[in-house]
Amino acid sequence: MHKMLIGGSLSAGSRTMDVIDPCTGQGFDQVPDATADDVDAAVAAARAAFPAWRDCGFGKREAVLKEMADAIMANIEELADLLIAETGGPRDLAMFELAHLATGYLNYYGSLRIEPELIVEDDTRRVELHRKPLGVVAAIVPWNAPVFIACNKIAPAMAAGNTVVVKTAPSTPLTTLRLGEILADIVPPGVLNILSGGNDAGATLVAHEDVAKVTFTGSSETGRKIMAACAPTLKRVTLELGGNDAAIVLPDADIQKVAAPIFAFSFFNSGQVCAVIKRLYVHDSLYDAMCGTLATMAKGSKLASGTDADAQFGPVQNKAQYDKVCRYLEQAKRDGKVIAGGEIGDRPGYFVPLTVVRDVAEGHAIVDEEPFGPILPVICYSDIDDVVERANASPFALGGSVWGSDVAAAAKVAARLESGSVWVNQHCALDPAVPFPANRQSGFGVEGGIEGLYPYLALQTLNIAKPQAG
């Protein structure tokens, strides 16, 4: 059984919880189920480690973060095996998460430097703007990309000089716990703490009076609860929540060129990503051709356990999400025309076939809401102004994209979308150096880029009076 990392030591805790294989629906491992005492111990260790980590300087922090990235690469096959076991996803996806995303964010944030800024200087004063670490950061991690999102929070928090307590998702704790075991001899004791456990542990951590900031990725519903829990102590909060990303295919798009990337960015990780395409708007002149091409691609894809070398897509990760996706699937069959997938079958585990639905529009749950699974509604439009208005009508505003042969024209349409990130002829193009903001009910705050470092720092103005003659 993997152990939690608390104050530089590994702890089995006093109780355990099962880890379920999404390919079978059966338990296959156990991990600690953190208690309130475990949370208190982790926060206390982080608080005790904070002054030395805050004062050690950027050079030391860079060395540690880069060594963390190197440790992931040195153990990548073992970590990938664990990630496949707990998510069910294919090996290529696991390797991408570890080798590109997780290490990319650790290396990028380790390289950043924040220096004081001169704001005003004249004969009477010198005013500087300083940015200082906050203290203990609580990082609440979801199940869909557990190692990437953990590192996406750990990296800027530690780079800024904060100490961190990570709480893994209940259904995907294995790889992150194992990473904690690997990092125990790399990160100074207490600077990084990793807990596994259920929702009670997360609630205790979020409400803890010694936590200065909470960073959370997950559903909008849970995000609201976290905001409420942070209110009594006025904790700083970064929330990256749900999305219902719209993609617009313009009438000049080349179906032969754009269909494959649109398919890939719609069904990446079986649709279990906040910023993949969730609503595809296609001009009426291309609608039938796009629907047919996407349906053919979906039917030709292999859905299997990640242990199968030929697997292209894996299962929905957990039973609760599987049940939710199945309900959306039934709604889609009632409200539109399913042209690929749609039937669950009787195989074990939480497998949902890649499903393409046409002849649907706003007012149907499959369009208005976020299934967070492998279901793509394809919606017909005829007028550009109308489709921009429809794309912007969602309460979510995380990402969006526009696809067309005239890149300049596509960019003009994209600029009219109101989501935090907008892409042209691509989607969900995450990069550690590029800010990834969230708008509306998709959350607030920003991750990525130097802008993603600032939420982990407090502003301070230093106003120095100059000696005056006489």
XYZ file of C-alpha atoms in Angstrom, residues 25-212:
188
model
C -15.433 -1.928 -11.548
C -13.592 -3.961 -8.921
C -11.228 -2.887 -6.150
C -7.586 -3.701 -6.817
C -5.594 -1.706 -4.266
C -5.877 0.266 -1.043
C -4.553 3.633 0.079
C -4.706 5.633 3.304
C -7.915 7.504 4.001
C -6.675 10.672 5.688
C -8.278 11.660 8.985
C -8.590 15.140 10.473
C -5.448 14.369 12.481
C -3.569 13.560 9.266
C -4.710 16.867 7.762
C -3.628 18.739 10.895
C -0.219 17.039 10.806
C 0.312 17.874 7.132
C -0.689 21.524 7.560
C 1.475 21.848 10.677
C 4.458 20.391 8.811
C 3.882 22.775 5.901
C 3.578 25.744 8.231
C 6.781 24.824 10.066
C 8.671 24.428 6.780
C 7.437 27.707 5.324
C 9.954 30.236 6.749
C 13.027 28.368 5.518
C 11.485 27.655 2.107
C 10.318 31.254 1.767
C 13.805 32.562 2.509
C 15.904 30.049 0.561
C 15.757 32.003 -2.698
C 14.802 31.264 -6.281
C 17.984 29.326 -7.046
C 17.318 26.691 -4.394
C 13.668 26.407 -5.343
C 14.544 26.033 -9.021
C 16.986 23.223 -8.231
C 14.359 21.330 -6.234
C 11.610 21.726 -8.846
C 13.908 20.606 -11.657
C 15.036 17.617 -9.603
C 11.374 16.762 -9.090
C 10.847 16.824 -12.860
C 13.927 14.671 -13.377
C 12.610 12.174 -10.818
C 9.371 11.808 -12.779
C 11.324 11.041 -15.929
C 13.614 8.588 -14.119
C 10.565 6.660 -12.857
C 8.216 7.307 -15.754
C 7.485 3.688 -16.699
C 6.463 2.771 -13.151
C 4.397 5.931 -12.783
C 2.747 5.345 -16.157
C 1.772 1.822 -15.119
C 0.085 3.180 -12.003
C -1.655 5.936 -13.930
C -3.002 3.416 -16.434
C -4.177 1.150 -13.605
C -6.185 3.858 -11.853
C -7.521 5.772 -14.884
C -7.815 2.963 -17.437
C -6.439 5.287 -20.130
C -3.999 4.276 -22.874
C -0.245 4.354 -22.349
C 0.333 7.198 -24.807
C -1.982 9.397 -22.750
C -0.256 8.461 -19.480
C 3.170 9.171 -20.933
C 1.978 12.518 -22.311
C 0.619 13.536 -18.916
C 3.861 12.643 -17.152
C 6.587 13.508 -19.655
C 5.059 16.627 -21.188
C 2.536 18.190 -18.841
C 3.725 17.370 -15.312
C 7.429 17.869 -15.966
C 6.770 20.841 -18.232
C 5.073 22.814 -15.472
C 7.721 21.920 -12.878
C 10.539 23.006 -15.165
C 8.806 26.157 -16.350
C 7.897 27.508 -12.934
C 11.282 26.558 -11.545
C 12.854 28.874 -14.114
C 10.836 31.987 -13.207
C 12.160 34.893 -11.176
C 10.150 37.639 -9.484
C 12.085 40.767 -8.604
C 10.871 43.962 -6.863
C 9.485 46.561 -9.271
C 10.265 50.253 -9.028
C 6.938 52.108 -9.057
C 7.850 55.703 -8.182
C 11.101 57.496 -7.491
C 11.637 61.212 -7.075
C 13.503 63.542 -4.758
C 11.337 62.632 -1.784
C 10.693 58.900 -1.992
C 11.307 55.555 -3.597
C 8.347 53.168 -3.891
C 8.854 49.488 -4.744
C 6.331 46.758 -5.408
C 7.226 43.427 -3.820
C 5.503 40.053 -4.174
C 5.750 37.705 -1.222
C 4.650 34.096 -0.663
C 1.439 33.483 1.219
C 2.206 30.483 3.441
C 0.496 27.098 3.257
C -1.316 26.306 -0.010
C -3.962 23.571 -0.161
C -4.175 21.946 -3.600
C -7.323 19.920 -4.252
C -6.787 17.698 -7.294
C -9.415 16.018 -9.556
C -9.405 12.502 -10.958
C -9.201 13.116 -14.696
C -5.509 14.134 -14.943
C -4.263 13.579 -11.398
C -0.505 13.970 -11.779
C -0.585 16.816 -14.287
C -3.020 18.892 -12.260
C -1.158 18.186 -9.025
C 2.068 19.439 -10.612
C 0.213 22.340 -12.216
C -0.538 23.509 -8.659
C 2.605 22.363 -6.862
C 4.955 24.053 -9.324
C 3.804 27.692 -9.047
C 3.048 27.385 -5.338
C 6.522 26.086 -4.484
C 8.275 28.352 -6.973
C 6.663 31.338 -5.269
C 8.024 30.210 -1.902
C 4.898 28.619 -0.446
C 4.598 25.183 1.085
C 1.929 22.805 -0.164
C -0.538 20.178 1.013
C -2.011 18.160 -1.859
C -5.221 16.200 -1.440
C -5.623 13.623 -4.214
C -8.959 12.677 -5.735
C -10.481 9.677 -3.925
C -10.569 7.567 -7.092
C -7.078 8.347 -8.487
C -4.605 8.555 -5.587
C -2.035 5.928 -6.570
C 0.322 7.709 -8.943
C 0.467 10.916 -6.922
C 1.124 9.002 -3.683
C 3.902 7.063 -5.372
C 5.327 10.331 -6.652
C 5.350 11.586 -3.070
C 7.345 8.529 -2.015
C 9.859 9.206 -4.785
C 10.122 12.891 -3.872
C 10.473 12.353 -0.126
C 14.275 12.559 -0.334
C 14.273 15.435 -2.838
C 11.916 18.023 -1.350
C 12.808 19.487 2.072
C 10.568 17.989 4.794
C 7.195 19.697 5.050
C 7.512 21.740 1.864
C 5.374 19.226 -0.040
C 2.818 17.003 1.668
C 0.520 14.576 -0.155
C -2.655 13.146 1.357
C -5.128 10.624 0.002
C -8.648 10.385 1.281
C -12.291 11.103 0.770
C -14.260 14.316 0.623
C -14.140 14.781 4.395
C -10.371 15.158 4.280
C -10.688 17.723 1.524
C -13.293 19.706 3.467
C -11.103 19.699 6.577
C -8.098 20.894 4.609
C -9.994 23.683 2.832
C -11.437 25.030 6.092
C -8.169 24.768 8.051
C -7.302 28.074 9.714
C -3.584 27.713 8.898
C -4.145 27.350 5.147
C -3.573 30.659 3.368
